[in-house]
Amino acid sequence: MSRPILEVSGLSMRFGGLLAVNGVALSVQEKQVVSMIGPNGAGKTTVFDLISGFTPLDRGQIVLNGRNITALNSAGRAAMGLGRSF
């Protein structure tokens, strides 16, 4: 198996007293299709916002093609080929 193109580990985000995302981890291989399911309010959109840099994360790490991009903002991540649509 090849190296993952996207690796997310320990992703966490708190909005005040609400823990919206807690320790999410995922790994995506080239040409792999991944989905995220869950009820309303489960944090799915927040996870995508955190990965894309639209919302800054509290904790965790995001690695794209072997490079740690956690500190990059959404424009920096987009320049590397990572983006989202609304």
PDB file of C-alpha atoms in Angstrom:
ATOM      1  CA  MET A   1       0.000   0.000   0.000  1.00  0.00           C
ATOM      2  CA  SER A   2       1.237   3.485  -0.829  1.00  0.00           C
ATOM      3  CA  ARG A   3       1.758   6.366   1.554  1.00  0.00           C
ATOM      4  CA  PRO A   4      -1.476   8.215   2.428  1.00  0.00           C
ATOM      5  CA  ILE A   5      -2.085  11.510   0.633  1.00  0.00           C
ATOM      6  CA  LEU A   6      -3.961  12.894   3.651  1.00  0.00           C
ATOM      7  CA  GLU A   7      -3.439  11.980   7.306  1.00  0.00           C
ATOM      8  CA  VAL A   8      -5.369  13.581  10.133  1.00  0.00           C
ATOM      9  CA  SER A   9      -4.701  12.748  13.783  1.00  0.00           C
ATOM     10  CA  GLY A  10      -6.016  14.003  17.107  1.00  0.00           C
ATOM     11  CA  LEU A  11      -8.252  16.646  15.499  1.00  0.00           C
ATOM     12  CA  SER A  12     -10.155  18.515  18.224  1.00  0.00           C
ATOM     13  CA  MET A  13     -12.226  21.687  18.379  1.00  0.00           C
ATOM     14  CA  ARG A  14     -14.145  23.289  21.193  1.00  0.00           C
ATOM     15  CA  PHE A  15     -16.707  26.079  20.840  1.00  0.00           C
ATOM     16  CA  GLY A  16     -16.880  27.515  24.343  1.00  0.00           C
ATOM     17  CA  GLY A  17     -18.097  24.679  26.549  1.00  0.00           C
ATOM     18  CA  LEU A  18     -19.131  22.470  23.615  1.00  0.00           C
ATOM     19  CA  LEU A  19     -16.615  19.858  22.444  1.00  0.00           C
ATOM     20  CA  ALA A  20     -17.621  19.686  18.765  1.00  0.00           C
ATOM     21  CA  VAL A  21     -14.803  17.419  17.509  1.00  0.00           C
ATOM     22  CA  ASN A  22     -12.775  15.150  19.757  1.00  0.00           C
ATOM     23  CA  GLY A  23      -9.678  13.273  18.581  1.00  0.00           C
ATOM     24  CA  VAL A  24     -10.695  12.564  14.989  1.00  0.00           C
ATOM     25  CA  ALA A  25      -8.186  10.537  12.987  1.00  0.00           C
ATOM     26  CA  LEU A  26      -8.342   9.451   9.367  1.00  0.00           C
ATOM     27  CA  SER A  27      -6.054   8.420   6.563  1.00  0.00           C
ATOM     28  CA  VAL A  28      -6.860   8.727   2.860  1.00  0.00           C
ATOM     29  CA  GLN A  29      -4.974   6.833   0.171  1.00  0.00           C
ATOM     30  CA  GLU A  30      -4.635   7.974  -3.443  1.00  0.00           C
ATOM     31  CA  LYS A  31      -7.808   7.245  -5.479  1.00  0.00           C
ATOM     32  CA  GLN A  32      -9.700   6.251  -2.310  1.00  0.00           C
ATOM     33  CA  VAL A  33     -13.219   7.521  -1.727  1.00  0.00           C
ATOM     34  CA  VAL A  34     -14.064   8.284   1.897  1.00  0.00           C
ATOM     35  CA  SER A  35     -17.352   9.409   3.398  1.00  0.00           C
ATOM     36  CA  MET A  36     -18.394  10.705   6.783  1.00  0.00           C
ATOM     37  CA  ILE A  37     -21.837   9.998   8.161  1.00  0.00           C
ATOM     38  CA  GLY A  38     -23.584  10.948  11.369  1.00  0.00           C
ATOM     39  CA  PRO A  39     -26.576  12.785  12.762  1.00  0.00           C
ATOM     40  CA  ASN A  40     -27.088  16.537  12.625  1.00  0.00           C
ATOM     41  CA  GLY A  41     -24.761  18.253  15.070  1.00  0.00           C
ATOM     42  CA  ALA A  42     -22.224  15.414  15.106  1.00  0.00           C
ATOM     43  CA  GLY A  43     -19.373  17.652  13.888  1.00  0.00           C
ATOM     44  CA  LYS A  44     -19.053  16.515  10.262  1.00  0.00           C
ATOM     45  CA  THR A  45     -18.922  20.021   8.790  1.00  0.00           C
ATOM     46  CA  THR A  46     -16.567  21.154  11.544  1.00  0.00           C
ATOM     47  CA  VAL A  47     -14.140  18.364  10.613  1.00  0.00           C
ATOM     48  CA  PHE A  48     -14.106  19.537   6.979  1.00  0.00           C
ATOM     49  CA  ASP A  49     -13.689  23.151   8.133  1.00  0.00           C
ATOM     50  CA  LEU A  50     -10.706  22.143  10.284  1.00  0.00           C
ATOM     51  CA  ILE A  51      -9.028  20.056   7.578  1.00  0.00           C
ATOM     52  CA  SER A  52      -9.413  22.792   4.967  1.00  0.00           C
ATOM     53  CA  GLY A  53      -8.199  25.520   7.330  1.00  0.00           C
ATOM     54  CA  PHE A  54     -11.494  27.412   7.161  1.00  0.00           C
ATOM     55  CA  THR A  55     -11.650  27.104  10.964  1.00  0.00           C
ATOM     56  CA  PRO A  56      -8.451  26.978  13.071  1.00  0.00           C
ATOM     57  CA  LEU A  57      -8.161  23.812  15.141  1.00  0.00           C
ATOM     58  CA  ASP A  58      -7.527  23.547  18.875  1.00  0.00           C
ATOM     59  CA  ARG A  59      -5.444  20.350  18.681  1.00  0.00           C
ATOM     60  CA  GLY A  60      -4.306  17.835  16.144  1.00  0.00           C
ATOM     61  CA  GLN A  61      -2.164  17.447  13.077  1.00  0.00           C
ATOM     62  CA  ILE A  62      -2.878  17.452   9.342  1.00  0.00           C
ATOM     63  CA  VAL A  63      -0.361  15.991   6.895  1.00  0.00           C
ATOM     64  CA  LEU A  64      -0.811  16.342   3.127  1.00  0.00           C
ATOM     65  CA  ASN A  65       1.489  14.344   0.842  1.00  0.00           C
ATOM     66  CA  GLY A  66       3.978  13.871   3.677  1.00  0.00           C
ATOM     67  CA  ARG A  67       4.098  17.563   4.644  1.00  0.00           C
ATOM     68  CA  ASN A  68       2.679  18.851   7.921  1.00  0.00           C
ATOM     69  CA  ILE A  69       0.249  21.620   6.927  1.00  0.00           C
ATOM     70  CA  THR A  70      -1.330  22.160  10.335  1.00  0.00           C
ATOM     71  CA  ALA A  71       0.072  25.698  10.648  1.00  0.00           C
ATOM     72  CA  LEU A  72      -1.037  26.783   7.157  1.00  0.00           C
ATOM     73  CA  ASN A  73      -4.182  28.872   6.716  1.00  0.00           C
ATOM     74  CA  SER A  74      -6.873  27.970   4.175  1.00  0.00           C
ATOM     75  CA  ALA A  75      -5.124  29.872   1.347  1.00  0.00           C
ATOM     76  CA  GLY A  76      -1.859  28.039   1.997  1.00  0.00           C
ATOM     77  CA  ARG A  77      -3.642  24.701   2.039  1.00  0.00           C
ATOM     78  CA  ALA A  78      -5.502  25.560  -1.162  1.00  0.00           C
ATOM     79  CA  ALA A  79      -2.194  26.417  -2.843  1.00  0.00           C
ATOM     80  CA  MET A  80      -1.074  22.867  -2.009  1.00  0.00           C
ATOM     81  CA  GLY A  81      -4.216  21.405  -3.600  1.00  0.00           C
ATOM     82  CA  LEU A  82      -6.426  20.968  -0.526  1.00  0.00           C
ATOM     83  CA  GLY A  83      -9.748  22.767  -0.578  1.00  0.00           C
ATOM     84  CA  ARG A  84     -13.432  22.405   0.054  1.00  0.00           C
ATOM     85  CA  SER A  85     -16.661  23.536  -1.534  1.00  0.00           C
ATOM     86  CA  PHE A  86     -19.775  24.881   0.112  1.00  0.00           C
TER      87      PHE A  86
END
